[in-house]
Short mmCIF file of C-alpha atoms and ligand atoms in Angstrom, two decimals:
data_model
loop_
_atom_site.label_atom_id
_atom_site.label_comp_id
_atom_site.label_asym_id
_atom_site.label_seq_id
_atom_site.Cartn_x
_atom_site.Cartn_y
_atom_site.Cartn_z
CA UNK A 30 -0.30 4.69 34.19
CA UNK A 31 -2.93 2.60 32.85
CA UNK A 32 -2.13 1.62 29.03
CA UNK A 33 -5.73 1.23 27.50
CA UNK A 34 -4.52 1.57 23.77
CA UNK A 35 -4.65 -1.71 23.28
CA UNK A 36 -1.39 -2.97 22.40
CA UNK A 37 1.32 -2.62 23.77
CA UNK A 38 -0.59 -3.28 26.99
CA UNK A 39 0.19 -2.64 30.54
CA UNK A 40 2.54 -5.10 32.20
CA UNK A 41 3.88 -6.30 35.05
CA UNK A 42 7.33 -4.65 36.77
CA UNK A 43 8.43 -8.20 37.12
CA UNK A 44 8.28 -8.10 33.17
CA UNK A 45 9.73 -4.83 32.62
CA UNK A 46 12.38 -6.06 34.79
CA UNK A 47 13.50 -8.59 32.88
CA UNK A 48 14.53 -6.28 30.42
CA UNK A 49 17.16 -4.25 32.39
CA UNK A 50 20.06 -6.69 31.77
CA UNK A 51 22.43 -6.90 29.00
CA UNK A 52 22.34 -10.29 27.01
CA UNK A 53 24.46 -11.91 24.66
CA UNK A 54 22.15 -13.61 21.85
CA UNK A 55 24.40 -16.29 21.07
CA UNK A 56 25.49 -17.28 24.12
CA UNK A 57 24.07 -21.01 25.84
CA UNK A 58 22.43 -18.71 28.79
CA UNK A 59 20.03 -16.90 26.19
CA UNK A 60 20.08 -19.92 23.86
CA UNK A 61 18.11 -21.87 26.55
CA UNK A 62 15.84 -18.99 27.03
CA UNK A 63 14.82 -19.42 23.46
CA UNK A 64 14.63 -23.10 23.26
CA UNK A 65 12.07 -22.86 26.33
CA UNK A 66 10.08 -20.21 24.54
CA UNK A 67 9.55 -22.26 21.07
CA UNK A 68 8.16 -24.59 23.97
CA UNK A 69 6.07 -22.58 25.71
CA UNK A 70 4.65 -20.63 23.05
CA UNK A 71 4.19 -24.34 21.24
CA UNK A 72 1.61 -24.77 23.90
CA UNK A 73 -0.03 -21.93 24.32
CA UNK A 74 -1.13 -22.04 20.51
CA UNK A 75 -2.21 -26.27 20.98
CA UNK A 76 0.76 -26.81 18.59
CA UNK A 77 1.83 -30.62 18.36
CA UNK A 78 5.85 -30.65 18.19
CA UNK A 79 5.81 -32.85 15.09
CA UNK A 80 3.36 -30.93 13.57
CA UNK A 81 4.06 -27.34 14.25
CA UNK A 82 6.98 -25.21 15.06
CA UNK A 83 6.79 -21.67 16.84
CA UNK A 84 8.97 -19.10 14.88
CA UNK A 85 10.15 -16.16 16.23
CA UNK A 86 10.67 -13.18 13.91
CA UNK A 87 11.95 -9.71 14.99
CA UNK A 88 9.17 -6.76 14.85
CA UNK A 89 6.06 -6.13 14.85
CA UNK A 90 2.14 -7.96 14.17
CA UNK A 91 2.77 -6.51 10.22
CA UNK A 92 6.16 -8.27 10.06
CA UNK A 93 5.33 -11.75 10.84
CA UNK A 94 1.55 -11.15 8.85
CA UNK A 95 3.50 -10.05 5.84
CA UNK A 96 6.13 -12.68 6.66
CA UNK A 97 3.13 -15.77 6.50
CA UNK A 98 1.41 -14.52 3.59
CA UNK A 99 4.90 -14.32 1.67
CA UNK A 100 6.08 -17.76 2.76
CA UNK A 101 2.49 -19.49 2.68
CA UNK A 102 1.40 -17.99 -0.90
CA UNK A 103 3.10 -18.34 -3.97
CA UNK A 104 3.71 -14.81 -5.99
CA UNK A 105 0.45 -14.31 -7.72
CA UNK A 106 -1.39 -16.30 -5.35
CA UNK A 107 -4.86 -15.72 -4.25
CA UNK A 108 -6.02 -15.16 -0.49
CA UNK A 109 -9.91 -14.84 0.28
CA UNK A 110 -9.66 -11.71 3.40
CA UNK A 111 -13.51 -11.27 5.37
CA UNK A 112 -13.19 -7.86 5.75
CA UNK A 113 -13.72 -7.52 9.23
CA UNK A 114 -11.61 -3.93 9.36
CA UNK A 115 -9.06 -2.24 9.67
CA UNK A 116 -6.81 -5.14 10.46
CA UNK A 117 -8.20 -7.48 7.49
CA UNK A 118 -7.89 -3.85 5.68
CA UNK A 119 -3.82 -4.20 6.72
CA UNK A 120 -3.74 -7.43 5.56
CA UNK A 121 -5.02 -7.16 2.55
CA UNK A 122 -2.40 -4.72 1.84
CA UNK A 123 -0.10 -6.69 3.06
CA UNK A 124 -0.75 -9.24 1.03
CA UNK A 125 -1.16 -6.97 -2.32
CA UNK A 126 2.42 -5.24 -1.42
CA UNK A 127 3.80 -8.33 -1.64
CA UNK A 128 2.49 -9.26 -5.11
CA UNK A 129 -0.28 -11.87 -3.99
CA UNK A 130 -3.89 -11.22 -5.09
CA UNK A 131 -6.05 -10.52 -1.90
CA UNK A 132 -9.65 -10.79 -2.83
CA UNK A 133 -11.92 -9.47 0.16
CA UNK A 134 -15.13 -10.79 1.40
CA UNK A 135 -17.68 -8.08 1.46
CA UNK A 136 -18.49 -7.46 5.34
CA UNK A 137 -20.58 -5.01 7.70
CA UNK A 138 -18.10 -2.98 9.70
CA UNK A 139 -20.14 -4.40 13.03
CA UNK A 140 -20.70 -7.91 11.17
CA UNK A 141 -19.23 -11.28 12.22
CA UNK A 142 -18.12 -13.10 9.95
CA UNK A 143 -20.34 -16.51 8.60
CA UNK A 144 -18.06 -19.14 7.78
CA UNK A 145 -20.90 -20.09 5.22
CA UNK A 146 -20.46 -17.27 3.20
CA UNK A 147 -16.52 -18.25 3.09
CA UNK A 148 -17.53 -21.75 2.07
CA UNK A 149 -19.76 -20.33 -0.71
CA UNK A 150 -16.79 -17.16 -1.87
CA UNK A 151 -14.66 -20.36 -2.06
CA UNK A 152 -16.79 -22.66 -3.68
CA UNK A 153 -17.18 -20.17 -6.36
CA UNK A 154 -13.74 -19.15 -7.13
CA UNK A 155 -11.56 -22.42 -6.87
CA UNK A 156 -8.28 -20.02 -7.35
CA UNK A 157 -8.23 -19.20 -3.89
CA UNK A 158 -5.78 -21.41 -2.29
CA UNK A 159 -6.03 -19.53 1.09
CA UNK A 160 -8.62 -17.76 3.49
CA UNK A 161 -6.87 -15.15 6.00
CA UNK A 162 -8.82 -14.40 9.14
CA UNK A 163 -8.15 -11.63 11.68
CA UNK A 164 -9.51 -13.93 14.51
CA UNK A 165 -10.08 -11.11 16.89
CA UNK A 166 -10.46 -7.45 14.98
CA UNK A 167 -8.84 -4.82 17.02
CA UNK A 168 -10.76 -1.87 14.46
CA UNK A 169 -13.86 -2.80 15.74
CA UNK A 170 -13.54 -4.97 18.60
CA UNK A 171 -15.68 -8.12 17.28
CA UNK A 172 -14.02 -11.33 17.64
CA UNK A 173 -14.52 -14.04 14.39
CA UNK A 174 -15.15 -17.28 14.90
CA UNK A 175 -11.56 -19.12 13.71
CA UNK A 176 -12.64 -22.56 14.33
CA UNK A 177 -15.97 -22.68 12.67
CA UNK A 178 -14.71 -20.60 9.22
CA UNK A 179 -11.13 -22.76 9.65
CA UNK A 180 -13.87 -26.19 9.30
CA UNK A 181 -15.15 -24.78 5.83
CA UNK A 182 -11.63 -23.77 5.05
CA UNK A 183 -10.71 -27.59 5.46
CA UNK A 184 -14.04 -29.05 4.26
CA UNK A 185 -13.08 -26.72 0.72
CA UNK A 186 -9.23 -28.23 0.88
CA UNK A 187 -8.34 -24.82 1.21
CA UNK A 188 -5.65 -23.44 3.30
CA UNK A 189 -5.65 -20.39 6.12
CA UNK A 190 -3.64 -17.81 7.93
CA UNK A 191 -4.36 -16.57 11.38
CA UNK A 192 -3.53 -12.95 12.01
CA UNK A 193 -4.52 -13.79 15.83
CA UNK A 194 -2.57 -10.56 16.90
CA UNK A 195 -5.21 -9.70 19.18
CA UNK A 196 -6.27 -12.80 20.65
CA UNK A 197 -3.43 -14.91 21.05
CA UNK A 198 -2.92 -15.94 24.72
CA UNK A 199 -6.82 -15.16 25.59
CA UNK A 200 -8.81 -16.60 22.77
CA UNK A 201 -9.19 -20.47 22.60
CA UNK A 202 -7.02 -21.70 20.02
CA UNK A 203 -5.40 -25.51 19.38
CA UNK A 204 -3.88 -26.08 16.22
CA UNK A 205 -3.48 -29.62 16.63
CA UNK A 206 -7.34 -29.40 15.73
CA UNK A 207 -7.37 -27.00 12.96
CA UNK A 208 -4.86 -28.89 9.94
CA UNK A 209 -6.22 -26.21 7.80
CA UNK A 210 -4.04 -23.63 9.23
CA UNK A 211 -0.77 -23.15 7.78
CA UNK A 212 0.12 -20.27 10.62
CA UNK A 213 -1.19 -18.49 13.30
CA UNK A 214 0.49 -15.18 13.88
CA UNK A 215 0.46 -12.78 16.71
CA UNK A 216 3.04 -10.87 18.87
CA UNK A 217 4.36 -10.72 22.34
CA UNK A 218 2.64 -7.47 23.54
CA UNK A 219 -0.91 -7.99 23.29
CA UNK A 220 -2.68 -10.60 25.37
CA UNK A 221 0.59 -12.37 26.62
CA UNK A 222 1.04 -9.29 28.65
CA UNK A 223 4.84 -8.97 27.64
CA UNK A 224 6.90 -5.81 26.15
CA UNK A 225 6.28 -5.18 21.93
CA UNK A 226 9.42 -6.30 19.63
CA UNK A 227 9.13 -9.44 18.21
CA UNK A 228 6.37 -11.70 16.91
CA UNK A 229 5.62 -15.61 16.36
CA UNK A 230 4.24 -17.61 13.99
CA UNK A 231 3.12 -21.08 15.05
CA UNK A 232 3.39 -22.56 11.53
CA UNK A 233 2.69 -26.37 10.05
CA UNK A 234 6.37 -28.02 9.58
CA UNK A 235 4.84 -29.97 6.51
CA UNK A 236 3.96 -26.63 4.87
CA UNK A 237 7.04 -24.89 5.85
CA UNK A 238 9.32 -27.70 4.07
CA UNK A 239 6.58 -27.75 0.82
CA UNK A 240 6.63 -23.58 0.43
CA UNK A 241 10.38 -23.12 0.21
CA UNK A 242 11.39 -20.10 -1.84
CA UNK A 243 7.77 -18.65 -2.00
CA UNK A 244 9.04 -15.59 -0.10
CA UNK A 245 10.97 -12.96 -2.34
CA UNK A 246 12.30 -11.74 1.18
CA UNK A 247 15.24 -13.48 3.14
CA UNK A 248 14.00 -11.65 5.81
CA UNK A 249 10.31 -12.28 5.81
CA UNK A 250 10.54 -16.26 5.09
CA UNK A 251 9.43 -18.35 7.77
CA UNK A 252 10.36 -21.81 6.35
CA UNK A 253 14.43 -19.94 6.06
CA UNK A 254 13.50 -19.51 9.94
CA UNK A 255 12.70 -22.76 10.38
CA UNK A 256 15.18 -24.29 8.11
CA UNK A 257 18.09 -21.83 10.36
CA UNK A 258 16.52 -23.87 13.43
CA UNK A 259 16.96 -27.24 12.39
CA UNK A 260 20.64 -25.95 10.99
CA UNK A 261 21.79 -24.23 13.80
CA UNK A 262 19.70 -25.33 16.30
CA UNK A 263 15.79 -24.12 17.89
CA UNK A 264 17.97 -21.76 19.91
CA UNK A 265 19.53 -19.49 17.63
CA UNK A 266 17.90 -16.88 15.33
CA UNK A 267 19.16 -16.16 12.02
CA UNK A 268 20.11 -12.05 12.61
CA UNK A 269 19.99 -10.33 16.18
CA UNK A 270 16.84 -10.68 18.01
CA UNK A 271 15.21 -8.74 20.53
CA UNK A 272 16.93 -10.66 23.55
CA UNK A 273 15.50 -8.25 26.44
CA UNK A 274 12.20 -8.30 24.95
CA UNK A 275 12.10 -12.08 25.35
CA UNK A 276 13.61 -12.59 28.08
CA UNK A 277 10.23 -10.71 29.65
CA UNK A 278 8.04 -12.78 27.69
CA UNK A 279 9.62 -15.85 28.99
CA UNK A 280 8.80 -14.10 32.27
CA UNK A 281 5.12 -12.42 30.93
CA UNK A 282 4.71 -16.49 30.29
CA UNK A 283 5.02 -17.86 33.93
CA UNK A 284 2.04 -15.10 34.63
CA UNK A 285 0.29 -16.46 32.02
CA UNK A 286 0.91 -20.41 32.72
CA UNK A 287 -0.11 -19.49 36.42
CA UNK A 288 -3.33 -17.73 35.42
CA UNK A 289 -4.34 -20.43 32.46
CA UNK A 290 -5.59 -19.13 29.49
CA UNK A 291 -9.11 -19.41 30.22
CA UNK A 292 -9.25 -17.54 33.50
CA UNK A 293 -7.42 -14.77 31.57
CA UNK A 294 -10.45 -14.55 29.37
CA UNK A 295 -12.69 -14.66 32.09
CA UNK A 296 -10.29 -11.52 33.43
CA UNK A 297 -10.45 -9.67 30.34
CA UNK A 298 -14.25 -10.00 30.29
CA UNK A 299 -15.03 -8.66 33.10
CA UNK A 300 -12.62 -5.52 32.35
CA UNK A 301 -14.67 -5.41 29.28
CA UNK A 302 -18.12 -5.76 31.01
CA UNK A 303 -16.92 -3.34 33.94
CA UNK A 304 -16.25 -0.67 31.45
CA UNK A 305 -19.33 -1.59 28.67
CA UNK A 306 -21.69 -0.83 32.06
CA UNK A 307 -19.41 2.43 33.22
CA UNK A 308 -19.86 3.31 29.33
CA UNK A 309 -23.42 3.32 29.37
CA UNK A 310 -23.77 5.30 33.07
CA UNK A 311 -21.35 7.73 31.57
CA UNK A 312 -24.57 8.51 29.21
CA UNK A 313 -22.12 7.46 26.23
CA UNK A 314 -22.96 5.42 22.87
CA UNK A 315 -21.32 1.63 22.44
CA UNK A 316 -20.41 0.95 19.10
CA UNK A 317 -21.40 -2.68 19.19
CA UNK A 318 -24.29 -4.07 21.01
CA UNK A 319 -23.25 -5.88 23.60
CA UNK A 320 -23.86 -9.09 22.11
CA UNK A 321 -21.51 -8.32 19.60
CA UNK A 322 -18.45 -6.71 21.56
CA UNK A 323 -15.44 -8.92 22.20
CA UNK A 324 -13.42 -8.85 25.12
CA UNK A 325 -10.73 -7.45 23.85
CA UNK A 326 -11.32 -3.44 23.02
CA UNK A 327 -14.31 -1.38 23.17
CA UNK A 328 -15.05 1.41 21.09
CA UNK A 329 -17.36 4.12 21.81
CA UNK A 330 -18.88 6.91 19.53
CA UNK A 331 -17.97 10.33 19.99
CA UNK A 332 -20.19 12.51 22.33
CA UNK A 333 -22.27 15.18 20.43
CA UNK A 334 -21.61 17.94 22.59
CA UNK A 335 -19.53 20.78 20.68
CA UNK A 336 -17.18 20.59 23.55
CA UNK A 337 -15.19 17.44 22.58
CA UNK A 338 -12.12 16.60 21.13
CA UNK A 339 -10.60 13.64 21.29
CA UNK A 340 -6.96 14.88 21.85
CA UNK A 341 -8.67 16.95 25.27
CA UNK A 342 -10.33 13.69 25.86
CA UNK A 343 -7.11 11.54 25.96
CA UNK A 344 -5.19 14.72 27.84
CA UNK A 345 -7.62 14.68 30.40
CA UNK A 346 -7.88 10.99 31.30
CA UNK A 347 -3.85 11.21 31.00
CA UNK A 348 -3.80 13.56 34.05
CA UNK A 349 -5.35 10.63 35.95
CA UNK A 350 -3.15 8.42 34.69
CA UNK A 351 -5.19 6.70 31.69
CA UNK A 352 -3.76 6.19 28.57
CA UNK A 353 -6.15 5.42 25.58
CA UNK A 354 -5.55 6.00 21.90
CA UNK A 355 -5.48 9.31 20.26
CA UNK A 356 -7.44 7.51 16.90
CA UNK A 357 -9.73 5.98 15.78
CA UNK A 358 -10.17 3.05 13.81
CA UNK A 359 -13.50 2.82 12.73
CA UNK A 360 -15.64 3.78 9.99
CA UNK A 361 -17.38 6.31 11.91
CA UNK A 362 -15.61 8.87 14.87
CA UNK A 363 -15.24 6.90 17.97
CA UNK A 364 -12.74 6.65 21.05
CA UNK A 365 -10.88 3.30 21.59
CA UNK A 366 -10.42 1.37 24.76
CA UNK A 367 -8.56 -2.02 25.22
CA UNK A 368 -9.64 -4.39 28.33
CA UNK A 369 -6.51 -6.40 27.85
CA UNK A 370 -2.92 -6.11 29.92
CA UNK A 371 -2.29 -7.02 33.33
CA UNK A 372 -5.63 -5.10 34.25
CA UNK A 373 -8.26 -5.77 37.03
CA UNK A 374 -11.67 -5.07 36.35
CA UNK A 375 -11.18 -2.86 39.83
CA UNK A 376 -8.84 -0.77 37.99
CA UNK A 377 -11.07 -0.73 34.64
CA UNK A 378 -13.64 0.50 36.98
CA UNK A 379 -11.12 3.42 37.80
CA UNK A 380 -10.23 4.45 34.54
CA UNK A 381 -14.32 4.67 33.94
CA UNK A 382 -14.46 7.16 36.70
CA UNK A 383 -11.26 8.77 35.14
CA UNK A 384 -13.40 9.11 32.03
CA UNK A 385 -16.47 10.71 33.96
CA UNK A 386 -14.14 13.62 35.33
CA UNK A 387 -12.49 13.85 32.37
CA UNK A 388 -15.67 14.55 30.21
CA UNK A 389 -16.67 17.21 33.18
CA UNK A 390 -13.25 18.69 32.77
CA UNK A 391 -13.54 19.51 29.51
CA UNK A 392 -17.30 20.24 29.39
CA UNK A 393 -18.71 17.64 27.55
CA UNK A 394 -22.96 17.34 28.78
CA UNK A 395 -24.31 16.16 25.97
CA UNK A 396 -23.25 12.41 25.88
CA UNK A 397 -24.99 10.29 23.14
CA UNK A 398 -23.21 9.42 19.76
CA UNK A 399 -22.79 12.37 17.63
C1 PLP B 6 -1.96 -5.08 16.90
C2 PLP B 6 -2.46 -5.88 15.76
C3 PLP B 6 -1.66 -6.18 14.63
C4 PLP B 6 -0.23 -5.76 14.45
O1 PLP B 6 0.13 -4.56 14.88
P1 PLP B 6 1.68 -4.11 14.94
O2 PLP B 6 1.55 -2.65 15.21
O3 PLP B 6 2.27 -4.37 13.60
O4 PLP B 6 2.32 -4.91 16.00
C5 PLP B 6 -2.19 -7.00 13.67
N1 PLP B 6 -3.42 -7.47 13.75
C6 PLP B 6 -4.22 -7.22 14.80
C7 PLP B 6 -5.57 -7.83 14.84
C8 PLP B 6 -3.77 -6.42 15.83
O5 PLP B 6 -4.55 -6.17 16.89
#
């Protein structure tokens, strides 16, 4: 089966198969596993090991977003959000569940964000003390530009948080050139092509030490992480942690480390151009113009014929063993597919023929956006 959804993503058996052990967490085996993650996952975010520290934190993407905001922001403090959609939408809430003040940048749906309207939000209001950007936006499948809004973030002596969920292992990213950041979140099953259950934050030691007791949550502070580390050691957690589930990203990482980042990318891009071009034979609507959609998921608006559902839709393509979401997640009715996951842009090409028998199973002629 081909897991388009996007997230978690199709993997490799040699992942999944690192799973099927039992594991003792504490024990020097597993600690060593752990140790060599931190590492690993140190590089893959350009992390300097003076500078940063990766933290691991049981879960999911909301977890370790909700666990930055709480350990980076004071109570009652104030985070400028582009609202880029639904997953600035989730942090914003986030961010207002846990009692700081999330004030959103007014943003197209299909828009990118311009870094010069953050430097001009933030020039007006200096009470924002932080700027959190959902580097790439799953809802609509437009990636922001991190590096150029993090440079007006630093040039305003402001700070920011990277919900890089969605882009983390594909998407350039080197903190040791962005000092602005104090984290950059993300999880295992996305672009690192591993199994979902736990999530990192690549965080700035000086701001972990400054922000102690920001959090209101034992669980949810990162700096108690990284204090537990330098305690007990980097290969220890502070409550049971997912041991399978990174044991297969320490394997999902020697994938990665053998493909390089950028060649993953160039992987995923050609998924995503393979099935923009199948899209468009189909006789089916885009939801961005091509110019605009990121290589990570594509959406596509609903056909107008009175045949379709979406739920047929995904039932369908299931039967040919595609697997794409049975929601939406933009403003207007669409269908969701992700290009990420150890994918070929040969098997992309599959699932867009799945698609075309699909739609002639259930009847659906009449192809253009509703
Ligand atoms: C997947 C994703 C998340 C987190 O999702 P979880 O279901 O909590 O793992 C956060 N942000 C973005 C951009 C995502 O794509």
């Amino acid at each position: 089966m081909l897991l388009l959804i996007p997230g978690p993503v199709t993997t490799r058996p040699e992942v999944r198969r690192a799973m099927s052990q039992d594991i003792a967490p504490w024990d020097n085996d597993f600690r060593a596993v752990l140790v060599r993650l931190r590492e690993r996952i140190l590089r893959v975010a350009g992390g300097r090991p003076d500078e940063h520290a990766a933290l691991p934190l049981q879960g999911c993407g909301h977890f370790v977003t909700e666990a930055a905001l709480r350990t980076f922001l004071p109570p009652g403090g104030r985070i400028l959000i582009p609202a880029t959609g639904a997953y600035a939408d989730r942090m914003v809430r986030l961010a207002r569940e846990s009692g700081r003040v999330p004030v959103p940048l007014p943003l197209g749906p299909t828009e990118t964000t311009d870094p010069q309207a953050v430097a001009r939000a933030l020039a007006e209001d200096p009470t924002l003390s932080h700027v959190g950007v959902v580097y790439s936006e799953t809802g609509s499948g437009v990636i922001h530009d991190a590096v150029a809004i993090g440079a007006v973030v630093r040039t305003a002596g402001r700070r920011m948080i990277v919900d890089s969920v969605s882009a983390f292992g594909a998407l350039p990213l080197d903190l040791s050139a962005m000092p602005e950041v104090d984290a950059a979140v993300f999880t295992t099953n996305k672009c690192l092509e591993a199994l979902p259950g736990a999530g990192f934050a690549v965080a700035r030691i000086d701001r972990l030490q400054a922000c102690g007791g920001n959090a209101g949550s034992w669980s949810f502070d990162l700096s108690d992480i990284y204090a537990h580390a330098l305690r007990a050691g980097p290969g220890s957690f502070r409550f049971t942690p997912p041991a399978q589930i990174l044991a297969a990203l320490d394997v999902a990482l020697d994938y990665y480390e053998a493909e390089t980042r950028p060649r993953r990318l160039e992987r995923y891009t050609a998924n995503m151009r393979t099935l923009y071009a199948g899209i468009q034979r189909l006789g089916l609507t885009p939801y961005l113009p091509e110019e605009q959609q990121g290589p990570v998921i594509m959406n596509v608006h609903v056909p107008a014929d009175p045949a379709w559902t979406l739920q047929g839709f995904v039932d369908a393509l299931k039967r040919r063993n595609v697997l794409i979401s049975n929601f939406h997640n933009t403003p207007v009715p669409t269908f969701r597919v992700g290009c990420i996951g150890a994918i070929t842009p040969a098997e992309m090409a599959g699932a867009v023929e799945a698609m075309h028998q699909a739609l002639q199973e259930i009847g659906v002629t009449r192809r253009k956006a509703a």
